[in-house]
Amino acid sequence: MRILGIETSCDETAAAVIEDGYLLLSNVVASSMDLHAKYGGVIPEIAARSHIESILPVIQKALKDAKCSWNDIDAIAVTYGAGLGGSLLIGVLAARTLAIVHHKPLYAINHVEAHVYANFLTQTDLPGYTMRQSQPTFPILAIIVSGGHSQLALFDDHFTYKLLGQTQDDAIGEAFDKVAKMIGLPYPGGPNISKAAMHGDGFAIKLPKAKMNEKYDFSFSGLKTAVLRQAQAQIGQDYTFPSTKLPERLSEPQKANIAASFQRIALETMVDKALLAFQEFSPSSVVIAGGVAASPELRQQLLDRLPLPIDFPDLKLCTDNGAMVATLGYFKAVSRQAQADPYSLDIEPNLSM
Ligand code: KG4
Ligand code: ZN
Protein backbone atom coordinates (compact mmCIF):
# COMPACT_ATOMS: atom_id res chain seq x y z
CA MET A 1 0.00 0.00 0.00
CA ARG A 2 1.39 3.37 -1.02
CA ILE A 3 0.47 6.60 0.73
CA LEU A 4 1.15 10.18 -0.33
CA GLY A 5 1.71 12.42 2.70
CA ILE A 6 1.33 16.21 2.59
CA GLU A 7 2.60 18.57 5.31
CA THR A 8 2.30 22.39 5.40
CA SER A 9 1.75 23.23 9.07
CA CYS A 10 4.57 25.75 9.44
CA ASP A 11 7.32 26.91 7.05
CA GLU A 12 8.04 23.61 5.27
CA THR A 13 6.07 22.60 2.19
CA ALA A 14 6.58 18.83 2.20
CA ALA A 15 5.32 15.74 0.41
CA ALA A 16 6.47 12.13 0.44
CA VAL A 17 5.44 8.67 -0.68
CA ILE A 18 5.85 5.69 1.64
CA GLU A 19 5.02 2.02 1.16
CA ASP A 20 3.58 -0.40 3.73
CA GLY A 21 4.41 1.78 6.72
CA TYR A 22 8.18 1.25 6.65
CA LEU A 23 9.62 1.98 3.20
CA LEU A 24 10.45 5.57 2.25
CA LEU A 25 10.09 6.03 -1.52
CA SER A 26 10.45 9.82 -1.69
CA ASN A 27 10.72 12.77 0.67
CA VAL A 28 10.59 16.30 -0.73
CA VAL A 29 10.84 19.38 1.49
CA ALA A 30 10.82 22.98 0.28
CA SER A 31 11.46 25.37 3.13
CA SER A 32 10.70 29.09 3.24
CA MET A 33 13.12 29.35 6.19
CA ASP A 34 15.52 31.66 4.34
CA LEU A 35 12.70 34.15 3.80
CA HIS A 36 11.97 34.23 7.55
CA ALA A 37 15.59 34.33 8.72
CA LYS A 38 15.92 38.10 8.49
CA TYR A 39 12.91 38.49 10.84
CA GLY A 40 14.29 35.97 13.33
CA GLY A 41 11.12 33.83 13.22
CA VAL A 42 8.39 32.48 10.96
CA ILE A 43 6.11 35.15 9.44
CA PRO A 44 2.74 33.39 8.86
CA GLU A 45 1.80 35.48 5.81
CA ILE A 46 5.11 34.73 4.07
CA ALA A 47 4.88 31.02 4.96
CA ALA A 48 1.37 30.74 3.48
CA ARG A 49 2.38 32.47 0.26
CA SER A 50 5.38 30.18 -0.13
CA HIS A 51 3.16 27.11 0.36
CA ILE A 52 0.93 28.28 -2.50
CA GLU A 53 3.94 28.53 -4.79
CA SER A 54 5.57 25.27 -3.75
CA ILE A 55 2.75 22.83 -3.04
CA LEU A 56 2.12 21.45 -6.52
CA PRO A 57 5.78 21.21 -7.62
CA VAL A 58 6.63 19.51 -4.30
CA ILE A 59 3.84 16.94 -4.69
CA GLN A 60 4.81 16.31 -8.33
CA LYS A 61 8.44 15.77 -7.34
CA ALA A 62 7.42 13.41 -4.53
CA LEU A 63 5.52 11.26 -7.03
CA LYS A 64 8.33 11.43 -9.60
CA ASP A 65 11.09 10.54 -7.08
CA ALA A 66 8.97 7.59 -5.92
CA LYS A 67 8.49 6.56 -9.59
CA CYS A 68 4.74 6.59 -9.01
CA SER A 69 1.80 7.73 -11.08
CA TRP A 70 -1.53 8.53 -9.42
CA ASN A 71 -2.59 4.93 -10.17
CA ASP A 72 0.10 3.69 -7.78
CA ILE A 73 -1.16 5.79 -4.85
CA ASP A 74 -3.70 4.11 -2.53
CA ALA A 75 -4.49 7.03 -0.23
CA ILE A 76 -3.60 10.62 0.66
CA ALA A 77 -2.74 11.76 4.20
CA VAL A 78 -2.55 15.42 5.14
CA THR A 79 -1.75 17.41 8.29
CA TYR A 80 -4.87 19.33 9.39
CA GLY A 81 -3.49 20.59 12.75
CA ALA A 82 -1.80 21.83 14.82
CA GLY A 83 -0.08 24.70 13.04
CA LEU A 84 -0.47 28.08 11.40
CA GLY A 85 -3.97 28.50 9.95
CA GLY A 86 -2.95 29.98 6.63
CA SER A 87 -0.25 27.34 6.15
CA LEU A 88 -2.44 24.36 7.08
CA LEU A 89 -5.15 25.57 4.72
CA ILE A 90 -2.95 25.26 1.62
CA GLY A 91 -1.98 21.64 2.32
CA VAL A 92 -5.51 20.63 3.29
CA LEU A 93 -7.13 22.26 0.24
CA ALA A 94 -4.54 20.67 -2.08
CA ALA A 95 -5.10 17.23 -0.50
CA ARG A 96 -8.89 17.55 -0.62
CA THR A 97 -8.82 18.54 -4.28
CA LEU A 98 -6.42 15.75 -5.25
CA ALA A 99 -8.45 13.18 -3.30
CA ILE A 100 -11.61 14.19 -5.20
CA VAL A 101 -9.98 14.40 -8.64
CA HIS A 102 -8.07 11.11 -8.32
CA HIS A 103 -10.71 9.23 -6.25
CA LYS A 104 -8.41 8.48 -3.30
CA PRO A 105 -9.30 7.93 0.36
CA LEU A 106 -8.21 10.90 2.49
CA TYR A 107 -6.82 10.74 6.04
CA ALA A 108 -6.60 13.78 8.34
CA ILE A 109 -3.38 13.72 10.35
CA ASN A 110 -2.41 15.27 13.69
CA HIS A 111 1.03 16.83 13.16
CA VAL A 112 2.38 15.95 16.61
CA GLU A 113 1.28 12.30 16.39
CA ALA A 114 2.87 12.18 12.93
CA HIS A 115 6.27 13.18 14.36
CA VAL A 116 6.18 9.99 16.45
CA TYR A 117 5.48 7.90 13.32
CA ALA A 118 8.75 8.96 11.66
CA ASN A 119 10.13 6.18 13.87
CA PHE A 120 8.31 3.47 11.90
CA LEU A 121 10.30 4.15 8.71
CA THR A 122 13.15 1.67 8.48
CA GLN A 123 14.12 1.36 4.82
CA THR A 124 14.87 3.49 1.79
CA ASP A 125 16.85 3.46 -1.42
CA LEU A 126 17.14 7.26 -1.30
CA PRO A 127 20.73 8.46 -0.90
CA GLY A 128 21.91 10.17 2.29
CA TYR A 129 19.60 8.54 4.85
CA THR A 130 20.57 6.69 8.04
CA MET A 131 17.43 4.72 8.85
CA ARG A 132 16.43 2.99 12.08
CA GLN A 133 17.32 -0.71 12.29
CA SER A 134 13.75 -1.75 13.11
CA GLN A 135 10.33 -0.40 14.00
CA PRO A 136 9.65 0.38 17.67
CA THR A 137 7.47 -2.09 19.60
CA PHE A 138 4.62 -1.27 21.97
CA PRO A 139 4.39 -0.01 24.64
CA ILE A 140 6.33 2.97 23.29
CA LEU A 141 7.47 5.93 25.36
CA ALA A 142 7.56 8.94 23.01
CA ILE A 143 9.65 11.99 23.83
CA ILE A 144 8.13 14.72 21.67
CA VAL A 145 10.36 17.76 21.31
CA SER A 146 9.45 20.18 18.53
CA GLY A 147 9.23 23.90 17.91
CA GLY A 148 5.60 23.96 19.01
CA HIS A 149 5.29 21.00 21.41
CA SER A 150 7.09 19.30 24.27
CA GLN A 151 5.32 16.22 25.52
CA LEU A 152 5.86 12.78 26.97
CA ALA A 153 3.36 10.19 25.73
CA LEU A 154 2.92 6.47 26.31
CA PHE A 155 1.56 4.52 23.34
CA ASP A 156 0.04 1.14 24.27
CA ASP A 157 -0.84 0.52 20.64
CA HIS A 158 -1.54 2.47 17.47
CA PHE A 159 -4.12 5.15 18.34
CA THR A 160 -4.16 4.19 22.03
CA TYR A 161 -1.96 6.51 24.01
CA LYS A 162 -1.95 8.69 27.05
CA LEU A 163 -0.24 11.99 27.54
CA LEU A 164 1.98 11.71 30.62
CA GLY A 165 3.09 15.33 30.73
CA GLN A 166 3.77 18.45 28.75
CA THR A 167 5.30 21.89 28.91
CA GLN A 168 3.39 24.46 30.90
CA ASP A 169 4.74 27.36 28.85
CA ASP A 170 7.27 27.39 25.96
CA ALA A 171 8.00 24.35 23.83
CA ILE A 172 11.63 23.26 24.01
CA GLY A 173 12.34 24.16 20.35
CA GLU A 174 10.85 27.59 20.96
CA ALA A 175 13.24 28.03 23.91
CA PHE A 176 16.18 27.05 21.66
CA ASP A 177 15.05 29.60 19.08
CA LYS A 178 14.60 32.40 21.65
CA VAL A 179 17.93 31.80 23.40
CA ALA A 180 19.66 31.72 20.00
CA LYS A 181 18.13 35.09 19.12
CA MET A 182 19.16 36.48 22.51
CA ILE A 183 22.84 35.68 21.91
CA GLY A 184 22.78 36.64 18.24
CA LEU A 185 22.72 33.23 16.54
CA PRO A 186 20.73 33.04 13.30
CA TYR A 187 17.29 31.49 12.87
CA PRO A 188 16.48 28.60 13.21
CA GLY A 189 18.00 28.57 16.66
CA GLY A 190 18.15 24.85 17.43
CA PRO A 191 20.81 23.74 14.96
CA ASN A 192 22.81 26.94 15.54
CA ILE A 193 22.79 26.47 19.33
CA SER A 194 23.96 22.89 18.67
CA LYS A 195 26.84 24.17 16.52
CA ALA A 196 27.91 26.95 18.91
CA ALA A 197 27.69 24.55 21.87
CA MET A 198 30.37 22.33 20.34
CA HIS A 199 32.92 25.07 21.18
CA GLY A 200 31.56 25.73 24.68
CA ASP A 201 31.48 24.18 28.15
CA GLY A 202 28.05 22.89 29.19
CA PHE A 203 28.93 23.38 32.87
CA ALA A 204 30.35 26.92 32.52
CA ILE A 205 27.15 28.73 33.44
CA LYS A 206 24.86 27.78 36.29
CA LEU A 207 21.23 27.46 35.21
CA PRO A 208 18.18 26.17 37.10
CA LYS A 209 15.83 23.30 36.26
CA ALA A 210 12.17 24.11 36.83
CA LYS A 211 10.42 22.28 39.69
CA MET A 212 6.92 21.24 38.67
CA ASN A 213 3.82 20.15 40.61
CA GLU A 214 2.98 17.41 38.11
CA LYS A 215 5.61 14.67 37.90
CA TYR A 216 5.88 14.62 34.09
CA ASP A 217 5.29 18.28 33.25
CA PHE A 218 8.07 20.70 32.40
CA SER A 219 8.65 24.40 31.82
CA PHE A 220 11.21 26.31 29.80
CA SER A 221 10.18 29.90 30.34
CA GLY A 222 12.11 30.34 33.62
CA LEU A 223 15.21 28.79 32.06
CA LYS A 224 15.05 31.33 29.26
CA THR A 225 14.93 34.21 31.76
CA ALA A 226 17.80 32.66 33.73
CA VAL A 227 19.86 32.55 30.52
CA LEU A 228 19.15 36.26 29.98
CA ARG A 229 20.27 37.16 33.52
CA GLN A 230 23.44 35.08 33.20
CA ALA A 231 24.23 36.61 29.81
CA GLN A 232 23.83 40.10 31.32
CA ALA A 233 26.08 39.08 34.23
CA GLN A 234 28.71 37.74 31.82
CA ILE A 235 29.26 41.28 30.49
CA GLY A 236 29.10 42.84 33.95
CA GLN A 237 25.59 44.26 33.56
CA ASP A 238 22.37 43.87 35.54
CA TYR A 239 18.78 43.01 34.58
CA THR A 240 18.19 46.48 33.09
CA PHE A 241 20.61 45.86 30.21
CA PRO A 242 18.57 45.43 26.99
CA SER A 243 18.64 41.90 25.55
CA THR A 244 18.81 43.30 22.00
CA LYS A 245 22.29 44.67 22.73
CA LEU A 246 23.65 41.39 24.11
CA PRO A 247 24.82 39.89 20.79
CA GLU A 248 27.27 42.74 20.11
CA ARG A 249 28.69 42.67 23.66
CA LEU A 250 29.12 38.93 24.23
CA SER A 251 32.39 37.35 23.03
CA GLU A 252 32.32 34.19 20.92
CA PRO A 253 33.56 32.01 23.85
CA GLN A 254 30.85 33.51 26.11
CA LYS A 255 28.18 32.74 23.47
CA ALA A 256 29.48 29.20 23.12
CA ASN A 257 29.34 28.64 26.90
CA ILE A 258 25.82 30.05 27.12
CA ALA A 259 24.69 27.85 24.20
CA ALA A 260 26.29 24.72 25.70
CA SER A 261 24.98 25.31 29.23
CA PHE A 262 21.45 26.14 28.07
CA GLN A 263 21.39 23.14 25.74
CA ARG A 264 22.59 20.75 28.43
CA ILE A 265 20.01 21.89 31.01
CA ALA A 266 17.07 22.12 28.57
CA LEU A 267 17.70 18.61 27.26
CA GLU A 268 18.47 17.18 30.70
CA THR A 269 15.04 18.44 31.79
CA MET A 270 13.43 16.24 29.13
CA VAL A 271 15.70 13.27 29.73
CA ASP A 272 15.15 13.40 33.54
CA LYS A 273 11.40 13.04 32.98
CA ALA A 274 11.83 10.39 30.30
CA LEU A 275 13.94 8.36 32.71
CA LEU A 276 11.26 8.66 35.44
CA ALA A 277 8.60 7.52 32.95
CA PHE A 278 10.82 4.68 31.80
CA GLN A 279 11.17 3.46 35.39
CA GLU A 280 7.43 3.72 36.06
CA PHE A 281 6.05 2.24 32.84
CA SER A 282 8.82 -0.09 31.56
CA PRO A 283 8.15 0.61 27.86
CA SER A 284 9.46 -1.78 25.28
CA SER A 285 10.81 1.09 23.12
CA VAL A 286 11.66 4.74 23.63
CA VAL A 287 11.42 7.05 20.62
CA ILE A 288 12.24 10.70 20.04
CA ALA A 289 10.16 12.90 17.77
CA GLY A 290 10.10 16.49 16.48
CA GLY A 291 12.73 18.95 15.31
CA VAL A 292 14.78 18.95 18.52
CA ALA A 293 15.16 15.15 18.10
CA ALA A 294 17.82 16.12 15.56
CA SER A 295 19.99 17.32 18.45
CA PRO A 296 23.17 15.24 18.86
CA GLU A 297 23.31 16.28 22.54
CA LEU A 298 19.80 14.87 23.18
CA ARG A 299 20.77 11.59 21.49
CA GLN A 300 23.96 11.35 23.54
CA GLN A 301 22.20 12.06 26.85
CA LEU A 302 19.59 9.37 26.08
CA LEU A 303 22.25 6.82 25.16
CA ASP A 304 24.17 7.65 28.35
CA ARG A 305 21.21 7.54 30.72
CA LEU A 306 18.46 5.20 29.48
CA PRO A 307 19.06 1.52 30.23
CA LEU A 308 18.00 0.23 26.81
CA PRO A 309 19.42 0.62 23.31
CA ILE A 310 17.71 3.46 21.40
CA ASP A 311 17.25 3.62 17.67
CA PHE A 312 17.01 7.13 16.19
CA PRO A 313 15.25 8.38 13.05
CA ASP A 314 17.29 10.10 10.32
CA LEU A 315 17.73 13.84 11.01
CA LYS A 316 15.68 14.69 7.90
CA LEU A 317 12.74 12.72 9.33
CA CYS A 318 12.88 14.62 12.67
CA THR A 319 12.12 18.10 11.33
CA ASP A 320 8.82 18.63 9.50
CA ASN A 321 8.31 16.30 6.52
CA GLY A 322 5.60 14.51 4.54
CA ALA A 323 6.95 11.01 5.21
CA MET A 324 5.86 10.99 8.86
CA VAL A 325 2.39 12.14 7.76
CA ALA A 326 2.18 9.38 5.14
CA THR A 327 3.35 6.76 7.67
CA LEU A 328 0.65 7.64 10.18
CA GLY A 329 -1.80 7.67 7.23
CA TYR A 330 -0.75 4.12 6.39
CA PHE A 331 -1.48 2.87 9.91
CA LYS A 332 -4.84 4.66 9.85
CA ALA A 333 -5.69 3.00 6.55
CA VAL A 334 -4.74 -0.53 7.61
CA SER A 335 -6.50 -0.20 10.97
CA ARG A 336 -9.63 1.02 9.21
CA GLN A 337 -9.70 4.36 11.03
CA ALA A 338 -12.24 6.91 9.84
CA GLN A 339 -11.50 8.62 6.53
CA ALA A 340 -11.82 12.38 6.17
CA ASP A 341 -14.51 13.85 3.93
CA PRO A 342 -12.68 15.54 1.04
CA TYR A 343 -15.63 17.93 0.61
CA SER A 344 -15.54 19.24 4.16
CA LEU A 345 -12.25 18.52 5.98
CA ASP A 346 -11.35 21.67 7.92
CA ILE A 347 -8.12 22.76 9.55
CA GLU A 348 -7.61 22.71 13.34
CA PRO A 349 -4.78 25.12 14.17
CA ASN A 350 -5.02 24.38 17.93
CA LEU A 351 -5.35 20.61 17.67
CA SER A 352 -3.70 18.86 20.61
CA MET A 353 -2.67 15.27 21.21
O1 KG4 B 1 9.23 19.69 14.52
P1 KG4 B 1 9.74 20.92 13.92
O2 KG4 B 1 10.46 20.83 12.59
O3 KG4 B 1 8.61 21.97 13.75
C1 KG4 B 1 7.53 21.98 14.62
O4 KG4 B 1 6.62 21.13 14.52
O5 KG4 B 1 7.56 22.87 15.52
O6 KG4 B 1 10.71 21.57 14.99
C2 KG4 B 1 11.40 22.76 14.76
C3 KG4 B 1 12.25 23.03 15.98
C4 KG4 B 1 12.85 24.43 15.94
O7 KG4 B 1 12.59 25.05 17.19
C5 KG4 B 1 14.34 24.17 15.75
O8 KG4 B 1 15.13 25.16 16.35
C6 KG4 B 1 14.51 22.81 16.42
O9 KG4 B 1 13.35 22.11 16.04
N1 KG4 B 1 15.71 22.08 15.97
C7 KG4 B 1 16.72 21.74 16.79
C8 KG4 B 1 17.71 21.11 16.00
N2 KG4 B 1 17.25 21.09 14.71
C9 KG4 B 1 16.02 21.67 14.72
N3 KG4 B 1 16.88 21.93 18.11
C10 KG4 B 1 18.03 21.49 18.68
N4 KG4 B 1 19.01 20.90 17.99
C11 KG4 B 1 18.91 20.68 16.66
N5 KG4 B 1 19.90 20.11 16.00
ZN1 ZN C 1 6.79 19.60 13.56
Short mmCIF file of N, CA, C and O in Angstrom, two decimals, residues 164-209:
data_model
loop_
_atom_site.label_atom_id
_atom_site.label_comp_id
_atom_site.label_asym_id
_atom_site.label_seq_id
_atom_site.Cartn_x
_atom_site.Cartn_y
_atom_site.Cartn_z
N LEU A 164 1.50 11.76 29.24
CA LEU A 164 1.98 11.71 30.62
C LEU A 164 2.23 13.12 31.15
O LEU A 164 1.99 13.41 32.31
N GLY A 165 2.77 13.97 30.28
CA GLY A 165 3.09 15.33 30.73
C GLY A 165 3.41 16.22 29.56
O GLY A 165 3.59 15.74 28.43
N GLN A 166 3.46 17.51 29.83
CA GLN A 166 3.77 18.45 28.75
C GLN A 166 4.31 19.74 29.33
O GLN A 166 4.26 19.96 30.53
N THR A 167 4.78 20.61 28.44
CA THR A 167 5.30 21.89 28.91
C THR A 167 4.14 22.77 29.36
O THR A 167 3.06 22.74 28.79
N GLN A 168 4.41 23.54 30.40
CA GLN A 168 3.39 24.46 30.90
C GLN A 168 3.52 25.85 30.28
O GLN A 168 2.69 26.71 30.49
N ASP A 169 4.59 26.05 29.51
CA ASP A 169 4.74 27.36 28.85
C ASP A 169 5.35 27.17 27.46
O ASP A 169 4.68 26.72 26.54
N ASP A 170 6.65 27.51 27.29
CA ASP A 170 7.27 27.39 25.96
C ASP A 170 7.55 25.93 25.60
O ASP A 170 7.84 25.12 26.48
N ALA A 171 7.50 25.64 24.30
CA ALA A 171 8.00 24.35 23.83
C ALA A 171 9.53 24.42 23.84
O ALA A 171 10.11 25.51 23.79
N ILE A 172 10.17 23.25 23.89
CA ILE A 172 11.63 23.26 24.01
C ILE A 172 12.29 23.87 22.77
O ILE A 172 13.25 24.64 22.88
N GLY A 173 11.76 23.59 21.58
CA GLY A 173 12.34 24.16 20.35
C GLY A 173 12.22 25.68 20.33
O GLY A 173 13.13 26.39 19.91
N GLU A 174 11.09 26.15 20.85
CA GLU A 174 10.85 27.59 20.96
C GLU A 174 11.91 28.22 21.88
O GLU A 174 12.43 29.30 21.60
N ALA A 175 12.23 27.53 22.98
CA ALA A 175 13.24 28.03 23.91
C ALA A 175 14.62 28.07 23.21
O ALA A 175 15.36 29.05 23.36
N PHE A 176 14.93 27.04 22.44
CA PHE A 176 16.18 27.05 21.66
C PHE A 176 16.20 28.27 20.73
O PHE A 176 17.21 28.97 20.63
N ASP A 177 15.10 28.50 20.05
CA ASP A 177 15.05 29.60 19.08
C ASP A 177 15.19 30.96 19.77
O ASP A 177 15.87 31.86 19.27
N LYS A 178 14.55 31.11 20.95
CA LYS A 178 14.60 32.40 21.65
C LYS A 178 15.98 32.66 22.24
O LYS A 178 16.48 33.78 22.19
N VAL A 179 16.59 31.62 22.82
CA VAL A 179 17.93 31.80 23.40
C VAL A 179 18.93 32.12 22.27
O VAL A 179 19.81 32.97 22.42
N ALA A 180 18.76 31.46 21.14
CA ALA A 180 19.66 31.72 20.00
C ALA A 180 19.57 33.19 19.60
O ALA A 180 20.58 33.87 19.40
N LYS A 181 18.35 33.69 19.51
CA LYS A 181 18.13 35.09 19.12
C LYS A 181 18.79 36.02 20.14
O LYS A 181 19.44 36.99 19.78
N MET A 182 18.63 35.67 21.42
CA MET A 182 19.16 36.48 22.51
C MET A 182 20.68 36.65 22.41
O MET A 182 21.23 37.71 22.68
N ILE A 183 21.37 35.58 21.98
CA ILE A 183 22.84 35.68 21.91
C ILE A 183 23.33 35.90 20.47
O ILE A 183 24.51 35.77 20.18
N GLY A 184 22.39 36.22 19.58
CA GLY A 184 22.78 36.64 18.24
C GLY A 184 23.08 35.52 17.26
O GLY A 184 23.78 35.73 16.28
N LEU A 185 22.54 34.32 17.51
CA LEU A 185 22.72 33.23 16.54
C LEU A 185 21.54 33.26 15.57
O LEU A 185 20.42 33.58 15.95
N PRO A 186 21.80 32.92 14.30
CA PRO A 186 20.73 33.04 13.30
C PRO A 186 19.60 32.04 13.48
O PRO A 186 19.77 31.01 14.13
N TYR A 187 18.46 32.37 12.89
CA TYR A 187 17.29 31.49 12.87
C TYR A 187 17.53 30.39 11.83
O TYR A 187 18.07 30.68 10.78
N PRO A 188 17.13 29.14 12.02
CA PRO A 188 16.48 28.60 13.21
C PRO A 188 17.49 28.32 14.32
O PRO A 188 18.60 27.86 14.06
N GLY A 189 17.08 28.59 15.54
CA GLY A 189 18.00 28.57 16.66
C GLY A 189 18.56 27.21 17.01
O GLY A 189 19.75 27.10 17.34
N GLY A 190 17.73 26.17 16.95
CA GLY A 190 18.15 24.85 17.43
C GLY A 190 19.48 24.38 16.87
O GLY A 190 20.45 24.17 17.60
N PRO A 191 19.55 24.23 15.54
CA PRO A 191 20.81 23.74 14.96
C PRO A 191 21.98 24.69 15.21
O PRO A 191 23.12 24.23 15.37
N ASN A 192 21.72 25.99 15.31
CA ASN A 192 22.81 26.94 15.54
C ASN A 192 23.29 26.93 16.98
O ASN A 192 24.48 27.11 17.25
N ILE A 193 22.37 26.67 17.93
CA ILE A 193 22.79 26.47 19.33
C ILE A 193 23.66 25.21 19.39
O ILE A 193 24.72 25.19 20.02
N SER A 194 23.20 24.15 18.72
CA SER A 194 23.96 22.89 18.67
C SER A 194 25.39 23.14 18.20
O SER A 194 26.34 22.66 18.80
N LYS A 195 25.52 23.90 17.12
CA LYS A 195 26.84 24.17 16.52
C LYS A 195 27.71 24.99 17.47
O LYS A 195 28.86 24.64 17.73
N ALA A 196 27.14 26.08 18.01
CA ALA A 196 27.91 26.95 18.91
C ALA A 196 28.33 26.18 20.15
O ALA A 196 29.44 26.35 20.67
N ALA A 197 27.43 25.29 20.63
CA ALA A 197 27.69 24.55 21.87
C ALA A 197 28.91 23.64 21.75
O ALA A 197 29.56 23.34 22.75
N MET A 198 29.22 23.22 20.54
CA MET A 198 30.37 22.33 20.34
C MET A 198 31.67 22.99 20.80
O MET A 198 32.63 22.32 21.13
N HIS A 199 31.71 24.35 20.78
CA HIS A 199 32.92 25.07 21.18
C HIS A 199 32.83 25.57 22.63
O HIS A 199 33.69 26.31 23.08
N GLY A 200 31.75 25.20 23.33
CA GLY A 200 31.56 25.73 24.68
C GLY A 200 31.58 24.64 25.74
O GLY A 200 31.65 23.45 25.44
N ASP A 201 31.48 25.09 27.00
CA ASP A 201 31.48 24.18 28.15
C ASP A 201 30.06 24.18 28.74
O ASP A 201 29.58 25.22 29.18
N GLY A 202 29.43 23.02 28.73
CA GLY A 202 28.05 22.89 29.19
C GLY A 202 27.88 23.11 30.69
O GLY A 202 26.75 23.19 31.18
N PHE A 203 29.00 23.18 31.42
CA PHE A 203 28.93 23.38 32.87
C PHE A 203 29.45 24.77 33.25
O PHE A 203 29.60 25.08 34.42
N ALA A 204 29.73 25.62 32.25
CA ALA A 204 30.35 26.92 32.52
C ALA A 204 29.40 27.86 33.24
O ALA A 204 29.82 28.67 34.07
N ILE A 205 28.11 27.77 32.91
CA ILE A 205 27.15 28.73 33.44
C ILE A 205 26.07 28.00 34.22
O ILE A 205 25.50 27.02 33.73
N LYS A 206 25.81 28.47 35.43
CA LYS A 206 24.86 27.78 36.29
C LYS A 206 23.43 28.19 35.94
O LYS A 206 23.09 29.36 35.95
N LEU A 207 22.62 27.20 35.59
CA LEU A 207 21.23 27.46 35.21
C LEU A 207 20.31 26.52 35.98
O LEU A 207 20.68 25.38 36.28
N PRO A 208 19.09 26.99 36.29
CA PRO A 208 18.18 26.17 37.10
C PRO A 208 17.33 25.23 36.25
O PRO A 208 17.11 25.47 35.07
N LYS A 209 16.86 24.14 36.88
CA LYS A 209 15.83 23.30 36.26
C LYS A 209 14.52 23.59 36.98
O LYS A 209 14.51 23.66 38.21
#
